[in-house]
């Protein structure tokens, strides 16, 4: 969400849910987990009494980087949940907001096609809200096609919570360093964009790599470019795989392949082996112009295992890979690479002050100490963020 009209971020994650469906303790455990991970989440049970409820909800949705939609048996019976959903998808289209659906004791197909309890809910809505029904149906259909999480694939709520957090955190990890003032990033976005758009033939398929040391902001940069291209250019399918190195180790290649191609195709893709794709998948993607990001790739072989030969994709497709190791890009014959360097000149101090201080009158008092801390961090954004968070609101003696 990087365009100039994007609302200011107040929460990192907005959670849309139907309270009576969620098992006792699930939401509180989710909130506790987010708090431990230093993620600011908004749940609509937190509205201050006396607020005009709907305007407050819209403001909360627009001021979040991610919306987490917990679809449950009775989600569609609430007109407020459906209105939240419509607003969330508008933010996705307008600002590039990330939307993650969680199918909690409900099948994605029931959400997509309004079956079961969703069918019953819409029978009632058809009598009371005739002018709204079609918009709500379209919103459910679109959101059910997004890549998300199904509770049926987890043994219990504890594992489901971990799955949700594992999906959310990589999207926020480094983006949160810069989001309230994307220090020095505009020029970098333009640089990478120029490499992506650069082509002798408009129909070329291009692989562009972003590389540099850990914690330097590769994910943030790739995410900003990804969101911008989604708005500016027309693609038939999109996929952003965050933290490939860790996820491949944890879930395996086949799981990740299914996630990528399900996102691209808009429905579940079943893949049996690491080294090949089903014929129907190859046939469909051959006609699609796609935008794919593989983030934090550590193994040179994983690119081909995850995507197959790039010639499988339709003309004009773009693949972005971030990695700490330039050899990963060389081994895969990247068309262009972009080395992301440490923040230079006064940018590290600007970023540290942005994250460490809430009041400008504290700056002069801590000026010398701040400069020493920034020197210690050597311009690495993630280190600056961690130190700033640790020292925020602490007495000068702690510094």
Coordinates of C-alpha atoms in Angstrom, one line a residue:
X1 CA 0.0 0.0 0.0
X2 CA 2.4 2.6 -1.2
X3 CA 0.4 5.1 -3.3
X4 CA 0.1 8.7 -2.1
X5 CA -3.6 8.3 -1.3
X6 CA -3.1 5.3 1.1
X7 CA -4.6 5.9 4.5
X8 CA -2.1 6.1 7.5
X9 CA -1.5 2.8 9.2
X10 CA -3.0 2.5 12.7
X11 CA -3.1 -1.3 13.0
X12 CA -1.1 -3.8 11.1
X13 CA -3.9 -6.4 10.9
X14 CA -7.6 -6.0 10.8
X15 CA -9.5 -9.1 11.9
X16 CA -13.1 -9.6 10.5
X17 CA -15.0 -12.4 12.2
X18 CA -18.5 -13.5 13.4
X19 CA -18.1 -13.6 17.2
X20 CA -20.6 -16.3 18.1
X21 CA -19.0 -18.8 15.8
X22 CA -15.5 -18.7 17.1
X23 CA -14.7 -21.2 19.8
X24 CA -14.1 -19.7 23.3
X25 CA -10.6 -18.5 23.7
X26 CA -9.6 -18.6 20.0
X27 CA -9.7 -14.9 19.4
X28 CA -8.0 -14.1 22.7
X29 CA -5.2 -16.6 21.9
X30 CA -4.9 -15.1 18.4
X31 CA -4.6 -11.6 20.0
X32 CA -2.1 -12.8 22.6
X33 CA 0.0 -14.4 19.9
X34 CA 0.0 -11.2 17.8
X35 CA 0.9 -9.2 20.9
X36 CA 3.9 -11.5 21.7
X37 CA 5.0 -11.1 18.1
X38 CA 4.6 -7.3 18.4
X39 CA 1.9 -7.2 15.8
X40 CA -0.8 -4.5 16.2
X41 CA -4.2 -6.1 15.5
X42 CA -7.6 -4.6 15.4
X43 CA -10.7 -6.7 16.4
X44 CA -14.1 -5.0 16.2
X45 CA -14.9 -5.8 19.8
X46 CA -12.4 -3.1 20.8
X47 CA -14.4 -0.1 19.6
X48 CA -14.7 2.6 22.2
X49 CA -18.3 2.9 23.6
X50 CA -20.0 5.8 22.0
X51 CA -18.1 5.6 18.7
X52 CA -20.2 5.7 15.5
X53 CA -19.6 2.0 14.9
X54 CA -19.5 1.8 11.1
X55 CA -17.3 4.8 10.4
X56 CA -14.9 3.5 13.0
X57 CA -14.8 0.1 11.4
X58 CA -14.1 1.6 7.9
X59 CA -11.3 3.7 9.4
X60 CA -9.8 0.6 11.0
X61 CA -9.9 -1.4 7.8
X62 CA -8.4 1.4 5.7
X63 CA -5.7 2.0 8.3
X64 CA -4.5 -1.7 8.3
X65 CA -1.8 -3.3 6.1
X66 CA -3.4 -6.8 6.2
X67 CA -7.0 -7.9 6.6
X68 CA -7.6 -11.3 8.1
X69 CA -11.1 -12.6 7.3
X70 CA -12.3 -15.5 9.5
X71 CA -15.1 -17.2 7.5
X72 CA -17.2 -19.3 9.7
X73 CA -20.7 -21.0 9.5
X74 CA -22.6 -17.8 10.4
X75 CA -20.3 -15.2 8.9
X76 CA -22.7 -14.5 6.0
X77 CA -25.7 -14.1 8.3
X78 CA -24.3 -10.8 9.6
X79 CA -24.8 -7.9 7.2
X80 CA -22.0 -6.1 9.1
X81 CA -19.5 -8.9 8.4
X82 CA -20.5 -8.7 4.7
X83 CA -20.2 -4.9 4.6
X84 CA -16.7 -5.2 6.2
X85 CA -15.8 -7.7 3.5
X86 CA -16.9 -5.4 0.7
X87 CA -14.8 -2.6 2.3
X88 CA -11.8 -4.8 2.7
X89 CA -11.8 -5.8 -1.0
X90 CA -12.1 -2.2 -2.0
X91 CA -9.0 -1.5 0.0
X92 CA -7.3 -4.4 -1.7
X93 CA -8.1 -3.1 -5.1
X94 CA -7.4 0.6 -4.4
X95 CA -4.4 0.4 -2.0
X96 CA -3.0 -3.1 -2.5
X97 CA -4.0 -4.2 1.0
X98 CA -3.1 -7.9 1.6
X99 CA -6.2 -10.0 2.3
X100 CA -5.9 -13.5 3.9
X101 CA -9.0 -15.6 4.3
X102 CA -9.3 -18.2 7.1
X103 CA -12.0 -20.9 6.5
X104 CA -12.9 -21.8 10.0
X105 CA -15.1 -24.9 10.1
X106 CA -16.5 -24.0 6.7
X107 CA -15.5 -25.2 3.2
X108 CA -14.1 -22.6 0.7
X109 CA -16.6 -23.8 -1.9
X110 CA -19.5 -23.0 0.5
X111 CA -18.2 -19.4 0.8
X112 CA -17.4 -19.1 -3.0
X113 CA -20.8 -20.4 -4.2
X114 CA -22.9 -19.5 -1.1
X115 CA -23.9 -23.1 -0.2
X116 CA -25.0 -24.6 3.1
X117 CA -25.4 -22.0 5.9
X118 CA -24.3 -19.3 3.4
X119 CA -27.2 -20.3 1.1
X120 CA -29.6 -20.0 4.1
X121 CA -28.2 -16.6 5.1
X122 CA -28.7 -15.3 1.6
X123 CA -32.3 -16.5 1.4
X124 CA -33.0 -14.2 4.3
X125 CA -30.9 -11.4 2.9
X126 CA -32.8 -11.6 -0.3
X127 CA -35.9 -10.6 1.5
X128 CA -34.4 -7.8 3.5
X129 CA -31.5 -6.3 1.5
X130 CA -32.3 -6.9 -2.1
X131 CA -30.0 -4.0 -3.4
X132 CA -27.0 -5.4 -1.4
X133 CA -27.2 -9.1 -2.2
X134 CA -25.3 -9.2 -5.5
X135 CA -22.4 -7.0 -4.2
X136 CA -22.1 -9.4 -1.1
X137 CA -22.1 -12.5 -3.3
X138 CA -19.4 -11.1 -5.6
X139 CA -17.3 -10.2 -2.5
X140 CA -17.6 -13.7 -1.1
X141 CA -16.7 -15.2 -4.5
X142 CA -13.6 -13.0 -4.9
X143 CA -12.3 -13.5 -1.4
X144 CA -12.8 -17.3 -1.4
X145 CA -10.5 -17.4 -4.5
X146 CA -7.7 -15.9 -2.5
X147 CA -4.9 -18.0 -1.0
X148 CA -5.6 -18.6 2.6
X149 CA -5.9 -21.2 5.4
X150 CA -8.5 -24.0 6.0
X151 CA -9.0 -25.1 9.6
X152 CA -9.8 -28.7 8.4
X153 CA -6.1 -29.1 7.5
X154 CA -5.0 -28.6 11.1
X155 CA -5.4 -31.0 14.0
X156 CA -6.6 -28.3 16.5
X157 CA -7.0 -24.6 17.1
X158 CA -3.4 -24.3 18.5
X159 CA -2.0 -25.5 15.2
X160 CA -4.4 -23.3 13.2
X161 CA -3.3 -20.3 15.2
X162 CA 0.3 -21.1 14.4
X163 CA -0.5 -21.5 10.7
X164 CA -2.2 -18.1 10.7
X165 CA 0.7 -16.3 12.4
X166 CA 3.2 -18.1 10.1
X167 CA 1.3 -16.7 7.1
X168 CA 0.9 -13.2 8.5
X169 CA 4.3 -12.5 10.0
X170 CA 6.4 -12.8 6.8
X171 CA 4.2 -10.2 5.2
X172 CA 4.8 -7.8 8.0
X173 CA 8.3 -8.7 9.1
X174 CA 10.4 -6.1 7.3
X175 CA 7.6 -4.0 5.9
X176 CA 6.8 -2.9 9.5
X177 CA 10.3 -1.4 9.7
X178 CA 9.6 1.3 7.2
X179 CA 5.8 1.5 6.8
X180 CA 5.2 4.8 8.6
X181 CA 7.8 6.5 6.5
X182 CA 9.3 4.4 3.8
X183 CA 12.8 5.7 4.3
X184 CA 14.7 6.0 1.0
X185 CA 12.5 3.4 -0.7
X186 CA 10.9 5.3 -3.5
X187 CA 14.1 5.5 -5.6
X188 CA 14.7 1.8 -5.0
X189 CA 11.1 0.9 -6.2
X190 CA 11.7 3.0 -9.4
X191 CA 15.1 1.2 -10.0
X192 CA 13.6 -2.3 -9.7
X193 CA 10.5 -1.3 -11.8
X194 CA 12.8 -0.1 -14.6
X195 CA 14.5 -3.5 -14.6
X196 CA 11.2 -5.4 -14.6
X197 CA 9.8 -3.3 -17.5
X198 CA 13.1 -3.3 -19.4
X199 CA 12.7 -5.7 -22.4
X200 CA 13.7 -5.9 -26.0
X201 CA 10.3 -7.5 -26.7
X202 CA 7.2 -6.5 -24.7
X203 CA 6.2 -10.2 -24.8
X204 CA 9.4 -11.4 -23.1
X205 CA 9.2 -13.4 -19.8
X206 CA 11.6 -11.7 -17.4
X207 CA 13.3 -12.9 -14.2
X208 CA 14.6 -10.1 -12.0
X209 CA 16.5 -10.7 -8.8
X210 CA 16.9 -8.5 -5.7
X211 CA 19.9 -9.5 -3.5
X212 CA 21.7 -8.3 -0.4
X213 CA 22.4 -9.2 3.3
X214 CA 19.7 -10.4 5.7
X215 CA 17.5 -7.7 7.3
X216 CA 18.3 -5.1 4.7
X217 CA 14.8 -4.7 3.4
X218 CA 14.6 -7.0 0.3
X219 CA 11.1 -8.3 1.3
X220 CA 9.8 -4.7 1.8
X221 CA 11.1 -3.6 -1.6
X222 CA 9.7 -6.7 -3.4
X223 CA 6.3 -6.2 -1.7
X224 CA 6.1 -2.6 -2.6
X225 CA 7.1 -3.3 -6.3
X226 CA 4.6 -6.2 -6.3
X227 CA 1.7 -4.0 -5.0
X228 CA 2.6 -1.2 -7.4
X229 CA 2.7 -3.5 -10.5
X230 CA -0.6 -5.0 -9.5
X231 CA -2.2 -1.6 -9.7
X232 CA -0.3 -0.2 -12.7
X233 CA -0.1 -3.2 -15.0
X234 CA -2.6 -5.8 -16.1
X235 CA -1.8 -9.4 -15.1
X236 CA -3.9 -12.5 -15.2
X237 CA -2.6 -14.0 -12.0
X238 CA -0.5 -13.1 -9.0
X239 CA 1.4 -14.9 -6.3
X240 CA 3.7 -13.6 -3.5
X241 CA 5.5 -16.4 -1.6
X242 CA 7.1 -14.9 1.4
X243 CA 10.1 -16.5 3.2
X244 CA 10.5 -19.4 0.8
X245 CA 13.7 -20.6 2.6
X246 CA 11.9 -21.2 5.9
X247 CA 8.6 -22.4 4.4
X248 CA 10.3 -24.9 2.1
X249 CA 12.1 -26.4 5.0
X250 CA 8.9 -26.5 7.1
X251 CA 6.2 -27.5 4.5
X252 CA 8.1 -28.9 1.5
X253 CA 8.2 -28.0 -2.1
X254 CA 4.9 -29.6 -3.2
X255 CA 2.9 -27.7 -0.6
X256 CA 4.4 -24.4 -1.8
X257 CA 3.9 -25.3 -5.4
X258 CA 0.2 -25.9 -4.7
X259 CA -0.1 -22.6 -2.9
X260 CA 1.6 -20.7 -5.8
X261 CA -0.5 -22.2 -8.6
X262 CA -3.7 -22.1 -6.6
X263 CA -3.1 -18.3 -6.2
X264 CA -2.3 -17.9 -9.9
X265 CA -5.3 -20.0 -11.2
X266 CA -7.8 -18.8 -8.6
X267 CA -8.7 -22.3 -7.5
X268 CA -7.1 -25.3 -5.8
X269 CA -4.3 -26.9 -7.8
X270 CA -3.4 -30.5 -7.0
X271 CA 0.3 -31.3 -7.6
X272 CA 1.8 -34.7 -7.0
X273 CA 5.5 -34.3 -7.5
X274 CA 8.3 -31.8 -7.1
X275 CA 9.7 -32.0 -10.6
X276 CA 6.6 -31.6 -12.8
X277 CA 3.3 -29.9 -13.2
X278 CA -0.1 -31.4 -14.2
X279 CA -0.8 -31.0 -17.9
X280 CA -4.0 -29.0 -17.2
X281 CA -2.0 -26.5 -15.1
X282 CA 0.7 -26.1 -17.8
X283 CA -2.0 -25.6 -20.4
X284 CA -3.8 -22.9 -18.4
X285 CA -0.7 -20.9 -17.3
X286 CA 0.6 -20.9 -20.8
X287 CA -2.1 -18.4 -21.7
X288 CA -1.6 -16.3 -18.5
X289 CA 0.5 -13.2 -18.0
X290 CA 1.6 -13.6 -14.3
X291 CA 3.4 -11.7 -11.6
X292 CA 5.2 -13.9 -9.1
X293 CA 7.5 -13.0 -6.2
X294 CA 9.6 -15.7 -4.5
X295 CA 11.0 -14.2 -1.4
X296 CA 14.2 -15.2 0.4
X297 CA 15.2 -18.1 -1.8
X298 CA 18.3 -19.9 -0.6
X299 CA 18.6 -22.9 -2.8
X300 CA 19.3 -22.5 -6.6
X301 CA 17.3 -25.6 -7.5
X302 CA 14.1 -24.3 -5.8
X303 CA 13.2 -21.9 -8.5
X304 CA 12.7 -24.6 -11.1
X305 CA 11.1 -27.0 -8.7
X306 CA 8.6 -24.4 -7.6
X307 CA 7.7 -22.9 -11.0
X308 CA 9.0 -25.3 -13.6
X309 CA 10.5 -23.8 -16.8
X310 CA 9.6 -20.2 -17.1
X311 CA 8.6 -20.7 -20.7
X312 CA 5.5 -22.4 -19.3
X313 CA 4.1 -18.9 -18.5
X314 CA 2.3 -16.6 -20.9
X315 CA 4.1 -13.7 -22.6
X316 CA 4.8 -10.6 -20.6
X317 CA 5.1 -12.6 -17.3
X318 CA 7.4 -11.3 -14.6
X319 CA 9.1 -13.2 -11.8
X320 CA 10.9 -11.5 -9.0
X321 CA 13.3 -13.4 -6.7
X322 CA 14.8 -12.0 -3.5
X323 CA 17.9 -13.8 -2.0
X324 CA 20.9 -13.2 0.2
X325 CA 23.1 -15.1 -2.3
X326 CA 23.8 -13.7 -5.7
X327 CA 24.7 -17.2 -7.0
X328 CA 21.0 -18.2 -6.8
X329 CA 20.3 -15.6 -9.4
X330 CA 23.3 -16.4 -11.6
X331 CA 22.4 -20.1 -11.5
X332 CA 18.9 -19.3 -12.7
X333 CA 20.1 -16.9 -15.4
X334 CA 18.3 -13.8 -14.1
X335 CA 17.7 -11.2 -16.8
X336 CA 18.7 -8.4 -14.4
X337 CA 19.7 -8.2 -10.7
X338 CA 19.5 -5.4 -8.2
X339 CA 21.8 -5.2 -5.2
X340 CA 20.2 -3.7 -2.1
X341 CA 22.7 -1.9 0.0
X342 CA 22.7 -0.5 3.5
X343 CA 20.9 2.8 4.1
X344 CA 23.3 5.6 3.4
X345 CA 24.0 9.1 4.7
X346 CA 21.3 10.4 7.1
X347 CA 18.7 7.7 6.3
X348 CA 19.6 5.3 9.1
X349 CA 19.3 8.0 11.7
X350 CA 16.0 9.1 10.2
X351 CA 14.6 5.6 10.3
X352 CA 15.8 5.0 13.9
X353 CA 14.3 8.2 15.1
X354 CA 11.0 7.4 13.4
X355 CA 10.7 4.1 15.2
X356 CA 12.3 5.0 18.6
X357 CA 10.6 8.3 19.4
X358 CA 7.0 9.3 19.6
X359 CA 7.7 12.9 20.6
X360 CA 10.1 15.1 18.7
X361 CA 11.3 16.9 21.9
X362 CA 13.1 13.7 22.9
X363 CA 15.4 13.8 19.9
X364 CA 17.9 16.4 21.0
X365 CA 18.3 14.8 24.4
X366 CA 19.2 11.5 22.8
X367 CA 20.9 12.8 19.7
X368 CA 24.5 11.6 20.4
X369 CA 23.3 8.2 21.7
X370 CA 21.1 7.7 18.7
X371 CA 24.0 8.4 16.3
X372 CA 26.2 5.8 18.2
X373 CA 23.4 3.2 17.9
X374 CA 23.0 3.9 14.2
X375 CA 26.7 3.4 13.7
X376 CA 26.6 0.1 15.5
X377 CA 23.7 -1.1 13.3
X378 CA 25.7 -0.3 10.2
X379 CA 22.7 0.9 8.2
X380 CA 20.8 -2.4 8.4
X381 CA 17.0 -1.6 8.7
X382 CA 16.0 -4.7 10.6
X383 CA 18.7 -4.1 13.3
X384 CA 17.6 -0.5 13.6
X385 CA 14.0 -1.6 14.1
X386 CA 14.8 -4.1 16.8
X387 CA 17.0 -1.7 18.7
X388 CA 14.5 1.1 18.3
X389 CA 11.7 -1.1 19.6
X390 CA 13.8 -2.2 22.6
X391 CA 14.8 1.3 23.6
X392 CA 11.4 3.0 22.9
X393 CA 10.1 4.8 26.1
X394 CA 13.1 3.6 28.1
X395 CA 15.1 6.0 30.4
X396 CA 18.2 7.5 29.0
X397 CA 20.3 5.4 31.4
X398 CA 19.1 2.2 29.7
X399 CA 20.4 3.6 26.4

